[in-house]
Coordinates of C-alpha atoms and ligand atoms in Angstrom, one line a residue:
M1 CA 72.0 20.1 -77.5
D2 CA 73.6 22.0 -74.5
R3 CA 77.0 21.5 -73.3
R4 CA 76.1 19.8 -70.1
K5 CA 73.9 17.2 -71.9
R6 CA 76.7 16.4 -74.5
T7 CA 79.3 16.0 -71.7
T8 CA 76.9 13.8 -69.7
E9 CA 76.4 11.6 -72.9
E10 CA 80.1 11.3 -73.6
E11 CA 80.7 10.3 -70.0
M12 CA 78.0 7.9 -70.2
K13 CA 79.6 6.3 -73.3
K14 CA 82.9 6.0 -71.3
T15 CA 81.0 4.4 -68.6
K16 CA 79.5 1.9 -71.0
Q17 CA 82.9 1.0 -72.4
N18 CA 84.3 0.4 -68.9
S19 CA 81.5 -2.0 -68.1
Y20 CA 81.9 -4.0 -71.0
N21 CA 85.6 -4.6 -71.4
G22 CA 85.4 -7.5 -69.2
E23 CA 87.5 -5.9 -66.6
S24 CA 86.8 -5.8 -62.8
E25 CA 85.8 -2.1 -63.1
I26 CA 83.4 -1.0 -60.5
F27 CA 83.4 2.5 -60.6
A28 CA 82.2 4.8 -63.4
S29 CA 84.4 7.7 -64.9
C30 CA 81.6 10.2 -64.3
S31 CA 80.2 12.2 -61.5
F32 CA 76.7 11.8 -59.6
S33 CA 75.8 15.3 -60.6
S34 CA 76.6 14.5 -64.2
L35 CA 73.9 11.8 -64.2
G36 CA 71.3 14.4 -63.5
L37 CA 71.2 14.1 -59.6
H38 CA 70.5 17.4 -57.8
P39 CA 73.5 19.0 -56.1
T40 CA 72.0 18.6 -52.6
L41 CA 71.6 14.8 -53.1
C42 CA 75.2 14.5 -54.6
D43 CA 76.4 16.3 -51.4
Q44 CA 74.6 13.9 -49.4
L45 CA 75.8 10.9 -51.0
R46 CA 79.4 12.3 -50.8
E47 CA 79.2 13.8 -47.1
R48 CA 76.8 11.5 -45.5
M49 CA 77.6 8.2 -47.3
G50 CA 81.2 8.8 -48.5
F51 CA 80.5 8.1 -52.0
E52 CA 82.6 10.3 -54.4
V53 CA 81.7 8.7 -57.8
P54 CA 78.9 6.4 -59.0
T55 CA 79.4 2.7 -59.6
I56 CA 79.0 1.6 -63.1
V57 CA 75.6 0.1 -62.5
Q58 CA 74.5 3.4 -60.8
A59 CA 76.0 5.3 -63.8
E60 CA 73.9 3.1 -66.1
A61 CA 70.7 3.1 -64.2
I62 CA 70.2 6.5 -62.6
P63 CA 69.7 8.4 -65.9
V64 CA 67.3 5.8 -67.1
I65 CA 65.2 5.7 -64.0
L66 CA 65.3 9.7 -63.9
A67 CA 63.8 9.5 -67.6
G68 CA 60.8 7.8 -66.0
R69 CA 61.5 4.3 -67.7
H70 CA 60.6 0.9 -66.2
V71 CA 63.9 -1.0 -65.8
L72 CA 65.2 -4.4 -65.2
V73 CA 68.7 -4.4 -63.7
N74 CA 71.0 -7.4 -63.6
A75 CA 74.3 -6.7 -62.0
A76 CA 76.7 -8.6 -59.8
T77 CA 76.5 -8.7 -56.0
G78 CA 77.9 -5.7 -54.2
T79 CA 77.7 -3.3 -57.1
G80 CA 75.5 -0.5 -55.6
K81 CA 72.0 -1.7 -56.8
T82 CA 70.5 0.0 -53.9
I83 CA 71.6 3.7 -54.4
A84 CA 71.0 3.0 -58.2
Y85 CA 67.1 2.9 -57.4
L86 CA 66.9 5.0 -54.5
A87 CA 68.8 8.1 -55.6
P88 CA 66.5 8.7 -58.6
V89 CA 63.4 8.1 -56.5
I90 CA 64.5 10.7 -53.9
N91 CA 65.7 13.0 -56.6
H92 CA 62.1 13.1 -58.1
L93 CA 60.3 13.3 -54.9
H94 CA 62.4 16.3 -53.4
K95 CA 61.6 18.3 -56.4
Y96 CA 58.0 18.2 -56.1
D97 CA 56.3 21.5 -55.8
P98 CA 54.8 22.2 -53.4
R99 CA 56.6 19.8 -51.2
I100 CA 55.2 16.4 -50.6
E101 CA 53.6 16.0 -47.1
R102 CA 53.3 13.1 -44.9
S103 CA 49.4 13.2 -45.5
A104 CA 49.8 12.3 -49.0
G105 CA 50.9 8.8 -48.1
T106 CA 53.2 6.5 -49.9
F107 CA 55.0 7.5 -53.2
A108 CA 57.5 4.7 -53.5
L109 CA 57.3 1.1 -52.3
V110 CA 60.4 -1.1 -52.1
L111 CA 59.7 -4.8 -51.8
V112 CA 62.4 -7.1 -50.5
P113 CA 62.5 -10.8 -49.6
T114 CA 63.6 -10.8 -46.0
R115 CA 63.3 -8.7 -42.6
E116 CA 67.2 -7.9 -42.5
L117 CA 67.1 -6.6 -46.0
C118 CA 64.1 -4.5 -45.0
M119 CA 66.1 -3.0 -42.3
Q120 CA 69.1 -2.4 -44.3
V121 CA 67.4 -0.6 -47.1
Y122 CA 65.5 1.5 -44.4
E123 CA 68.6 2.6 -42.9
I124 CA 70.2 3.5 -46.1
L125 CA 67.2 5.5 -46.8
Q126 CA 67.4 7.3 -43.4
K127 CA 70.9 8.3 -44.3
L128 CA 70.0 9.6 -47.9
L129 CA 67.1 11.5 -46.5
H130 CA 68.9 13.5 -43.8
R131 CA 68.5 16.7 -45.7
F132 CA 65.1 16.1 -47.0
H133 CA 63.2 15.8 -43.9
W134 CA 59.9 16.3 -45.4
I135 CA 60.3 13.0 -47.2
V136 CA 59.6 10.2 -44.6
P137 CA 61.0 6.7 -44.9
G138 CA 59.4 3.8 -43.2
Y139 CA 59.1 0.0 -43.1
V140 CA 56.8 -2.8 -42.5
M141 CA 57.8 -6.4 -42.2
G142 CA 56.8 -9.8 -40.6
G143 CA 57.7 -10.0 -36.8
E144 CA 56.9 -6.3 -36.2
N145 CA 54.0 -5.0 -34.1
R146 CA 51.2 -4.4 -36.6
S147 CA 49.3 -1.7 -34.5
K148 CA 52.5 0.3 -34.4
E149 CA 52.8 -0.2 -38.1
K150 CA 49.3 0.9 -38.7
A151 CA 50.1 4.1 -36.7
R152 CA 53.0 4.9 -38.7
L153 CA 51.1 4.2 -41.9
R154 CA 48.3 6.4 -40.8
K155 CA 50.7 9.4 -40.2
G156 CA 52.2 8.7 -43.7
I157 CA 55.3 7.1 -45.1
S158 CA 56.7 8.5 -48.3
I159 CA 59.0 5.7 -49.2
L160 CA 58.0 2.4 -47.7
V161 CA 60.2 -0.6 -47.6
A162 CA 58.2 -3.7 -46.9
T163 CA 58.3 -7.5 -47.0
P164 CA 55.4 -8.8 -49.3
G165 CA 53.3 -10.9 -46.6
R166 CA 53.0 -7.9 -44.1
L167 CA 52.6 -5.3 -47.0
L168 CA 49.6 -7.3 -48.4
D169 CA 48.3 -7.5 -44.8
H170 CA 48.1 -3.9 -44.5
L171 CA 46.8 -3.2 -48.1
K172 CA 43.9 -5.3 -47.0
N173 CA 43.3 -4.4 -43.5
T174 CA 44.8 -1.0 -42.8
S175 CA 42.2 1.4 -44.4
S176 CA 44.3 4.4 -43.4
F177 CA 47.2 3.2 -45.6
L178 CA 47.1 5.8 -48.3
H179 CA 48.7 4.7 -51.7
T180 CA 46.7 6.6 -54.2
N181 CA 49.8 8.7 -54.9
L182 CA 52.1 5.8 -55.5
R183 CA 54.3 6.1 -58.3
W184 CA 57.3 3.6 -57.9
I185 CA 57.2 -0.2 -57.2
I186 CA 60.6 -1.6 -56.8
F187 CA 61.5 -5.3 -56.4
D188 CA 64.8 -5.5 -54.9
E189 CA 66.2 -9.2 -55.3
A190 CA 63.2 -10.0 -57.3
D191 CA 64.0 -13.5 -57.9
R192 CA 64.3 -14.5 -54.1
I193 CA 61.0 -12.8 -53.3
L194 CA 59.4 -15.2 -55.8
E195 CA 61.5 -18.3 -54.9
L196 CA 60.4 -17.9 -51.4
G197 CA 56.8 -18.3 -52.5
F198 CA 55.6 -14.8 -52.5
G199 CA 54.5 -14.9 -56.0
K200 CA 50.8 -15.0 -55.3
E201 CA 51.2 -12.3 -53.0
I202 CA 53.0 -10.3 -55.5
E203 CA 50.1 -10.6 -58.1
E204 CA 47.7 -9.5 -55.6
I205 CA 49.8 -6.6 -54.5
L206 CA 50.1 -5.5 -58.0
D207 CA 46.4 -5.9 -58.6
L208 CA 45.4 -4.0 -55.3
L209 CA 47.9 -1.2 -56.3
G210 CA 46.6 -1.2 -60.0
S211 CA 50.0 -1.4 -61.0
R212 CA 49.8 -4.6 -63.1
T213 CA 50.5 -4.0 -66.8
N214 CA 48.5 -6.0 -69.4
G215 CA 50.9 -8.8 -69.1
P216 CA 49.8 -12.5 -69.7
T217 CA 47.6 -12.8 -66.4
C218 CA 46.2 -9.4 -66.4
R219 CA 42.7 -9.5 -64.9
E220 CA 41.2 -6.5 -66.1
D221 CA 38.6 -6.2 -63.3
A222 CA 41.3 -6.2 -61.0
V223 CA 43.3 -3.3 -62.1
I224 CA 42.1 -0.1 -60.5
K225 CA 44.4 2.8 -61.7
T226 CA 44.6 5.2 -58.9
S227 CA 47.7 7.1 -59.2
E228 CA 47.7 10.5 -61.0
F229 CA 51.4 9.9 -61.8
Q230 CA 52.9 7.6 -64.4
R231 CA 53.7 4.4 -62.7
Q232 CA 57.4 3.3 -62.8
N233 CA 58.2 -0.2 -61.8
L234 CA 61.8 -1.4 -61.2
L235 CA 63.3 -5.0 -60.9
L236 CA 66.8 -5.7 -59.6
S237 CA 68.8 -8.8 -58.9
A238 CA 72.2 -10.2 -59.4
T239 CA 70.5 -13.5 -60.7
L240 CA 67.3 -13.7 -62.7
N241 CA 65.3 -16.7 -63.6
E242 CA 62.2 -17.5 -65.5
K243 CA 59.9 -16.4 -62.6
V244 CA 61.4 -13.0 -62.8
N245 CA 60.8 -13.1 -66.4
H246 CA 57.0 -13.6 -65.8
L247 CA 57.2 -10.9 -63.1
A248 CA 58.9 -8.6 -65.5
Q249 CA 56.1 -9.3 -68.0
I250 CA 53.2 -8.2 -65.7
S251 CA 54.9 -5.3 -64.2
L252 CA 57.2 -3.5 -66.4
E253 CA 56.2 -1.7 -69.5
N254 CA 58.6 -1.6 -72.3
P255 CA 61.5 -1.8 -69.8
V256 CA 65.0 -0.8 -70.3
T257 CA 67.4 -3.8 -69.5
I258 CA 70.6 -2.9 -67.8
G259 CA 73.4 -5.7 -67.3
L260 CA 71.7 -8.1 -69.6
D261 CA 73.9 -7.7 -72.8
G262 CA 75.0 -11.0 -74.2
K263 CA 72.4 -12.8 -72.4
K264 CA 70.3 -15.2 -74.3
M265 CA 66.7 -14.5 -75.4
Q266 CA 64.4 -16.8 -73.9
P267 CA 63.9 -19.4 -76.6
K268 CA 60.4 -20.5 -75.8
P269 CA 57.8 -19.4 -73.3
S270 CA 57.5 -21.3 -70.2
L271 CA 54.4 -22.7 -68.7
E272 CA 55.9 -22.2 -65.3
H273 CA 55.3 -18.9 -63.5
F274 CA 55.2 -17.8 -59.8
G275 CA 51.5 -17.4 -59.4
S276 CA 48.6 -19.7 -59.0
V277 CA 47.2 -18.7 -62.5
E278 CA 48.7 -20.5 -65.5
F279 CA 48.8 -18.3 -68.5
D280 CA 48.2 -19.4 -71.9
A281 CA 51.7 -19.8 -73.6
D282 CA 50.7 -19.5 -77.2
D283 CA 49.0 -16.3 -76.8
D284 CA 51.9 -14.6 -74.9
S285 CA 54.8 -16.2 -76.9
E286 CA 55.8 -13.0 -78.5
K287 CA 55.5 -11.1 -75.3
L288 CA 57.6 -13.4 -73.6
G289 CA 60.3 -13.3 -75.9
K290 CA 60.7 -9.6 -75.5
I291 CA 62.1 -10.0 -72.0
I292 CA 65.6 -11.6 -71.8
S293 CA 66.0 -14.8 -69.7
P294 CA 69.4 -15.3 -68.5
S295 CA 68.6 -18.6 -67.0
N296 CA 71.1 -20.6 -69.1
G297 CA 73.6 -17.9 -69.2
D298 CA 76.5 -17.0 -66.9
Y299 CA 76.2 -15.4 -63.5
K300 CA 78.0 -12.3 -62.7
L301 CA 80.6 -12.6 -60.0
P302 CA 82.9 -10.2 -58.6
A303 CA 86.2 -10.6 -60.7
Q304 CA 88.5 -10.3 -57.6
L305 CA 86.7 -13.0 -55.6
V306 CA 88.8 -16.2 -55.2
Q307 CA 86.4 -19.1 -55.2
R308 CA 87.9 -22.4 -53.9
Y309 CA 86.2 -25.8 -53.0
V310 CA 87.4 -28.4 -50.5
K311 CA 86.6 -32.1 -51.0
V312 CA 85.8 -33.7 -47.5
P313 CA 84.6 -37.1 -46.7
C314 CA 81.2 -36.9 -44.9
G315 CA 82.4 -38.1 -41.5
S316 CA 85.3 -35.5 -41.2
R317 CA 83.2 -32.4 -42.2
L318 CA 82.9 -31.0 -38.6
V319 CA 86.4 -31.4 -37.8
V320 CA 87.6 -29.9 -41.0
L321 CA 85.3 -27.0 -40.5
L322 CA 86.7 -26.3 -37.0
S323 CA 90.3 -26.6 -38.2
I324 CA 89.7 -24.2 -41.2
L325 CA 88.1 -21.6 -39.0
K326 CA 90.7 -21.9 -36.2
H327 CA 93.4 -21.6 -39.0
L328 CA 91.7 -18.5 -40.7
F329 CA 91.3 -16.6 -37.5
E330 CA 94.9 -17.4 -36.1
R331 CA 96.3 -16.5 -39.5
E332 CA 94.6 -13.1 -39.6
A333 CA 93.5 -11.8 -36.2
S334 CA 91.0 -9.3 -37.8
Q335 CA 88.7 -11.5 -39.7
K336 CA 85.1 -11.5 -40.6
I337 CA 83.6 -14.9 -41.9
V338 CA 80.2 -16.1 -42.7
V339 CA 79.4 -19.8 -42.7
F340 CA 76.3 -21.0 -44.4
F341 CA 74.2 -23.9 -43.2
S342 CA 71.2 -25.6 -44.7
T343 CA 68.9 -25.5 -41.6
C344 CA 68.2 -23.5 -38.5
D345 CA 69.0 -26.6 -36.3
A346 CA 72.3 -26.9 -37.8
V347 CA 73.1 -23.1 -37.1
D348 CA 71.8 -23.7 -33.5
F349 CA 73.9 -26.7 -32.9
H350 CA 77.1 -25.3 -34.5
Y351 CA 76.7 -22.0 -32.5
S352 CA 76.3 -23.8 -29.2
L353 CA 79.3 -26.0 -30.0
F354 CA 81.5 -23.3 -31.1
S355 CA 80.8 -21.3 -28.1
A356 CA 81.4 -24.0 -25.6
F357 CA 84.0 -26.4 -27.0
L358 CA 87.2 -26.3 -25.1
W359 CA 90.6 -27.6 -26.0
P360 CA 91.0 -31.3 -24.8
A361 CA 92.7 -31.4 -21.6
N362 CA 95.4 -33.9 -22.5
L363 CA 96.7 -31.6 -25.4
H364 CA 98.0 -28.9 -23.1
P365 CA 98.5 -30.5 -19.8
E366 CA 100.9 -27.8 -18.7
T367 CA 98.0 -25.2 -18.7
E368 CA 95.5 -25.5 -15.7
D369 CA 92.8 -23.5 -17.3
R370 CA 91.4 -25.2 -20.4
Q371 CA 90.9 -22.6 -23.1
M372 CA 88.2 -22.3 -25.7
F373 CA 89.1 -24.1 -28.9
L374 CA 87.7 -21.2 -31.0
R375 CA 88.5 -17.8 -29.5
F376 CA 86.6 -15.3 -31.6
K377 CA 83.1 -13.8 -31.3
T378 CA 80.4 -16.0 -33.0
F379 CA 77.0 -15.1 -33.9
Q380 CA 74.0 -16.8 -35.4
L381 CA 71.3 -16.0 -37.7
H382 CA 68.3 -17.8 -38.8
G383 CA 64.5 -17.7 -39.4
N384 CA 63.6 -19.3 -36.2
M385 CA 65.4 -16.8 -34.0
K386 CA 63.2 -14.3 -32.1
H387 CA 62.7 -11.1 -34.2
E388 CA 64.6 -8.9 -31.8
D389 CA 67.6 -11.3 -31.6
R390 CA 67.8 -11.5 -35.3
R391 CA 67.8 -7.7 -35.5
T392 CA 70.6 -7.4 -32.8
T393 CA 72.8 -10.0 -34.4
F394 CA 72.4 -8.3 -37.9
Q395 CA 73.3 -5.0 -36.3
T396 CA 76.0 -6.1 -34.2
F397 CA 77.8 -8.3 -36.8
K398 CA 77.6 -5.4 -39.0
K399 CA 79.7 -3.4 -36.9
E400 CA 82.3 -6.1 -35.7
K401 CA 85.9 -5.9 -36.9
S402 CA 86.4 -9.6 -36.4
A403 CA 83.7 -12.1 -35.8
L404 CA 82.1 -15.3 -37.3
L405 CA 78.5 -15.6 -38.4
L406 CA 76.9 -18.9 -38.7
S407 CA 73.7 -18.5 -40.8
T408 CA 71.1 -20.0 -43.0
D409 CA 70.3 -18.5 -46.4
V410 CA 68.5 -15.8 -44.4
A411 CA 71.8 -13.9 -44.8
A412 CA 72.3 -15.0 -48.4
R413 CA 70.6 -12.3 -50.2
G414 CA 71.4 -8.6 -50.4
L415 CA 72.8 -8.1 -46.9
D416 CA 75.9 -5.7 -46.7
F417 CA 78.0 -6.7 -43.9
P418 CA 81.1 -4.6 -44.2
K419 CA 84.4 -6.0 -44.6
V420 CA 83.5 -9.8 -44.7
R421 CA 86.6 -11.5 -45.9
C422 CA 85.5 -15.2 -46.5
I423 CA 82.4 -17.1 -47.1
I424 CA 82.1 -20.6 -46.3
Q425 CA 79.5 -22.8 -47.8
Y426 CA 79.4 -25.7 -45.3
D427 CA 76.2 -27.1 -46.6
S428 CA 76.0 -26.7 -50.3
P429 CA 73.6 -24.1 -51.5
G430 CA 71.5 -26.0 -54.1
E431 CA 70.7 -23.9 -57.1
A432 CA 73.8 -22.0 -58.5
S433 CA 71.9 -18.6 -58.2
E434 CA 72.0 -19.2 -54.5
Y435 CA 75.7 -19.9 -54.6
V436 CA 76.4 -16.6 -56.4
H437 CA 74.3 -14.6 -53.7
R438 CA 76.0 -16.4 -50.8
V439 CA 79.5 -15.7 -52.0
G440 CA 78.2 -12.2 -53.0
R441 CA 78.4 -11.3 -49.1
T442 CA 82.2 -10.8 -49.7
A443 CA 84.3 -9.2 -52.3
R444 CA 81.9 -6.4 -52.4
L445 CA 82.6 -3.2 -54.3
G446 CA 85.9 -4.3 -55.5
E447 CA 87.2 -5.4 -52.2
R448 CA 89.2 -8.7 -51.5
G449 CA 87.2 -11.8 -50.9
D450 CA 87.5 -15.6 -50.6
S451 CA 84.9 -18.4 -50.9
L452 CA 85.3 -21.9 -49.8
L453 CA 82.6 -24.6 -50.8
F454 CA 82.4 -27.7 -48.9
L455 CA 81.6 -30.9 -51.1
Q456 CA 81.7 -34.5 -50.2
P457 CA 83.4 -36.9 -52.8
V458 CA 79.9 -37.9 -53.8
E459 CA 78.9 -34.4 -54.6
M460 CA 81.7 -33.4 -56.9
D461 CA 79.5 -33.1 -60.0
Y462 CA 78.2 -30.1 -58.3
L463 CA 81.3 -28.3 -59.7
Q464 CA 80.1 -29.0 -63.3
D465 CA 76.7 -27.5 -62.5
L466 CA 78.5 -24.4 -61.4
E467 CA 80.6 -24.4 -64.5
K468 CA 77.4 -24.3 -66.7
H469 CA 76.9 -20.8 -65.2
G470 CA 80.4 -19.8 -65.8
V471 CA 81.4 -20.3 -62.2
S472 CA 84.7 -22.2 -61.6
L473 CA 86.6 -23.1 -58.6
I474 CA 90.0 -24.0 -57.6
E475 CA 91.0 -26.7 -55.0
Y476 CA 91.8 -25.6 -51.3
S477 CA 94.9 -27.0 -50.0
L478 CA 93.5 -28.8 -46.9
L479 CA 96.4 -31.0 -46.1
K480 CA 98.7 -28.0 -45.5
V481 CA 96.2 -26.6 -42.9
L482 CA 95.8 -29.9 -41.2
D483 CA 99.5 -30.4 -40.9
S484 CA 100.0 -27.1 -39.1
F485 CA 98.1 -28.2 -36.1
P486 CA 100.2 -29.4 -33.1
L487 CA 99.3 -32.8 -31.5
S488 CA 101.0 -33.3 -28.1
G489 CA 103.2 -30.5 -28.7
Q490 CA 104.6 -32.1 -32.0
K491 CA 104.0 -31.1 -35.6
H492 CA 102.9 -34.3 -37.6
H493 CA 103.0 -35.1 -41.0
I494 CA 100.6 -37.3 -42.7
K495 CA 101.9 -40.0 -45.0
K496 CA 100.7 -39.6 -48.5
F497 CA 99.1 -43.1 -48.6
I498 CA 96.9 -42.2 -45.6
S499 CA 93.4 -41.0 -46.5
L500 CA 92.3 -37.7 -45.1
E501 CA 89.9 -39.2 -42.7
M502 CA 92.9 -41.0 -41.1
H503 CA 94.8 -37.8 -40.5
P504 CA 96.1 -38.0 -36.7
W505 CA 94.8 -34.4 -36.1
L506 CA 91.4 -35.0 -37.5
L507 CA 91.1 -38.2 -35.6
Y508 CA 92.1 -36.6 -32.4
L509 CA 89.7 -33.8 -32.8
Q510 CA 86.8 -35.9 -33.8
K511 CA 87.3 -38.0 -30.5
A512 CA 87.4 -34.9 -28.4
L513 CA 84.3 -33.5 -30.1
E514 CA 82.4 -36.9 -29.6
S515 CA 83.4 -37.0 -26.0
F516 CA 82.3 -33.5 -25.4
I517 CA 78.9 -33.8 -27.0
F518 CA 78.4 -37.4 -25.2
A519 CA 78.9 -35.5 -21.7
E520 CA 76.4 -32.8 -22.5
P521 CA 72.9 -33.9 -22.7
K522 CA 72.0 -30.5 -24.1
M523 CA 74.4 -30.6 -26.7
K524 CA 73.5 -34.2 -27.6
K525 CA 69.8 -33.2 -28.2
L526 CA 70.9 -30.3 -30.5
A527 CA 73.2 -32.5 -32.5
K528 CA 70.3 -35.0 -32.9
D529 CA 67.9 -32.4 -34.1
A530 CA 70.6 -30.9 -36.4
F531 CA 71.2 -34.4 -37.9
C532 CA 67.5 -34.9 -38.5
S533 CA 66.8 -31.7 -40.2
W534 CA 70.1 -31.7 -42.2
V535 CA 69.0 -35.2 -43.6
R536 CA 65.5 -33.9 -44.4
A537 CA 67.0 -30.8 -46.1
Y538 CA 69.3 -33.1 -48.1
T539 CA 66.3 -35.1 -49.5
A540 CA 64.7 -31.8 -50.5
H541 CA 67.0 -30.9 -53.4
R542 CA 65.2 -30.3 -56.7
G543 CA 65.4 -30.9 -60.4
E544 CA 69.0 -31.5 -61.6
L545 CA 70.4 -31.2 -58.2
K546 CA 68.4 -34.5 -57.0
R547 CA 71.0 -36.4 -59.1
I548 CA 74.0 -35.0 -57.3
F549 CA 72.6 -35.0 -53.8
Q550 CA 71.2 -38.3 -53.1
V551 CA 70.6 -39.2 -49.5
K552 CA 71.0 -43.0 -50.5
K553 CA 74.6 -42.3 -51.6
L554 CA 75.2 -41.1 -48.1
H555 CA 76.5 -43.2 -45.1
L556 CA 74.2 -42.0 -42.3
G557 CA 76.6 -43.0 -39.7
H558 CA 79.1 -40.6 -41.3
V559 CA 76.5 -37.9 -41.4
A560 CA 76.0 -38.5 -37.5
K561 CA 79.9 -38.3 -37.0
S562 CA 79.7 -34.9 -38.8
F563 CA 77.3 -33.8 -36.0
A564 CA 80.0 -35.4 -33.4
L565 CA 77.6 -38.2 -32.6
K566 CA 79.2 -41.5 -32.0
D567 CA 76.1 -43.4 -33.3
Q568 CA 73.4 -42.7 -35.7
P569 CA 70.3 -41.7 -34.0
S570 CA 68.3 -44.8 -34.4
L571 CA 64.6 -43.4 -34.6
V572 CA 65.9 -40.9 -37.1
G573 CA 66.5 -43.7 -39.6
K574 CA 63.0 -45.1 -39.3
S575 CA 61.3 -41.7 -39.6
L576 CA 63.6 -40.7 -42.3
Q577 CA 62.7 -43.9 -44.4
M578 CA 59.0 -43.2 -43.8
Q579 CA 59.6 -39.5 -45.0
T580 CA 61.3 -40.7 -48.1
K581 CA 58.7 -43.2 -49.0
K582 CA 56.1 -40.6 -48.3
R583 CA 57.9 -38.0 -50.5
K584 CA 58.2 -40.6 -53.4
R585 CA 54.5 -41.4 -53.2
D586 CA 53.7 -37.5 -53.2
Q587 CA 55.9 -37.0 -56.0
K588 CA 54.3 -39.9 -58.1
Q589 CA 50.9 -38.3 -57.5
Q590 CA 52.0 -34.9 -58.3
G591 CA 53.6 -36.1 -61.4
L592 CA 50.4 -37.9 -62.6
S593 CA 48.2 -34.7 -62.0
K594 CA 50.7 -32.4 -63.7
R595 CA 50.9 -34.8 -66.8
K596 CA 47.1 -35.0 -66.8
K597 CA 47.0 -31.1 -66.7
L598 CA 49.3 -30.8 -69.7
A599 CA 47.4 -33.6 -71.6
R600 CA 44.1 -31.5 -71.2
K601 CA 45.9 -28.4 -72.4
T602 CA 47.4 -29.8 -75.6
Ligands
LIG1 N1 79.1 4.9 -55.3 C1 79.5 4.3 -54.3 N2 80.7 4.5 -53.9 C2 81.3 3.8 -52.9 N3 80.4 2.8 -52.2 C3 79.2 2.6 -52.8 C4 78.8 3.2 -53.8 N4 77.4 2.8 -53.9 C5 77.2 1.7 -53.1 N5 78.4 1.7 -52.3 C6 78.5 0.8 -51.2 O1 78.7 -0.5 -51.8 C7 78.1 -1.7 -51.0 C8 77.2 -2.4 -51.9 O2 76.0 -1.7 -52.2 P1 74.7 -2.6 -52.3 O3 74.4 -3.4 -51.0 O4 73.7 -1.7 -52.9 O5 75.0 -3.8 -53.6 P2 74.1 -4.6 -54.3 O6 74.4 -4.7 -55.7 O7 72.7 -4.2 -54.0 O8 74.5 -6.1 -53.7 P3 73.6 -7.4 -53.5 O9 73.4 -8.0 -55.1 O10 74.4 -8.2 -52.7 O11 72.3 -7.0 -52.9 C9 77.4 -1.0 -49.9 O12 78.3 -1.1 -48.8 C10 77.2 0.5 -50.3 O13 77.3 1.2 -49.2

């Protein structure tokens, strides 16, 4: 064994120790070059990206990927998974002799769940490839101009980043898209791709690319092995679930698992999988057991993240949110905060409100010009926005030093907004995995970060659900914050026996908000729409969570208050009732057919 190899192995051992001692170690005690990366790429990482040493997940994954193995990576949010897969792929590609050419088509494919993540990975690629101009990065994604994409594909894209729907579209309809040299397929945020319902597309993509292994649902006729290279597939996410287990089965061959140590083996094969074809559980039980399922295990969260919850009665939610935001931005002028909502309408409403709401006139009668209540830059991001607006928001918020982003879960996964200091989950996230990804937008790469989860008194059991995944939260001291707001120039102190809803500051602010909304027909319409879709989203919680988030436990009048509406919109009540009835009817029917199917199987 030569000296260099021995040193690398020793360093790797050290790295492994670091990662398993339970400390919040982020960086490995080795260099990029010791992992086997070419000096030019190491220079690029250092000079262009500012990365001196690899993170632990990079130190573990890069040598294994360089060795050509299929890999499943499960590491906490913000630990550098993107470089962990891009660096070895580039390392391989730049060594091809003769050099690869555009006309040789696509060698590596990175599949991501959202457009924003697609852009983000593409931008990182551009930086990494600065000195390797013959390796061409590119992207295809929903919302973009198809013909322009076709033209780019015709010219040739060596490393292609794509969202699944648009990729499948090109695979079927763009004859000039050359992928016979494809060597790598990478699933970034694999579980989210599947959760978004792209399971069928992924199966089709794997079939069309001839990259499906002989996993449980392999259709021999669909597999056309076109690549002269050995295929290498990689799957990465901070959270994994049973669907990923299945994807791993059909796309990875004898994979190396990174970051799954201590996770439980899947006890039984599951009938559920992400596609349309159900596979025979008995035949595949052995295979399924090989891939580890962490679905019952703990999620990995950045150790330095301070996680809090705040218990707020439904009717006071909006005023509490406004108060906390004001408090946070006034306490620290340079702040970056992301607030998560459950629907696009809720984001629209809050964005318009925050951008227009002025201090009530009677509070500062001495000042002639009424001032904005919240005085910081606010952005919104959700799936119903125009593609260009989404792109601009994403890019601008990234660069801002101090700003607020109101978003749906479109920003929950993978997005790397530098220096986000706090995550507020105003609407609860649902699955614990979603909680983990949302809070993962802060406390990245060892930096400080806070998170705050809003819960109503009837939703407090959600904390236990999080506990099951090893996530525990401490309570936020709300009263201190509320007491700090001046009312008619005076500081006030709430008496202990008064409930939170009766806090003078909250009452005052609520009244001011309601008058503001009442006087603005446009705002009122936004508030009503947001109310309707919020209730609809609330009824959509699935599985165990339906027990916690029950719409019938809510007072809809109080929900209306949380949108600053004086009254509950009357028509909504009726349509909601109809919807709930319809949903129950559908569920009954679905349950029946599922049971029938199962009965036929056994
Ligand atoms: N070796 C390194 N040294 C310093 N910074 C790094 C290094 N590797 C990655 N980073 C930076 O760390 C941040 C997080 O990286 P990345 O987005 O790849 O994390 P992730 O693990 O994919 O997170 P998520 O699970 O949220 O998608 C990015 O800003 C990236 O530029």
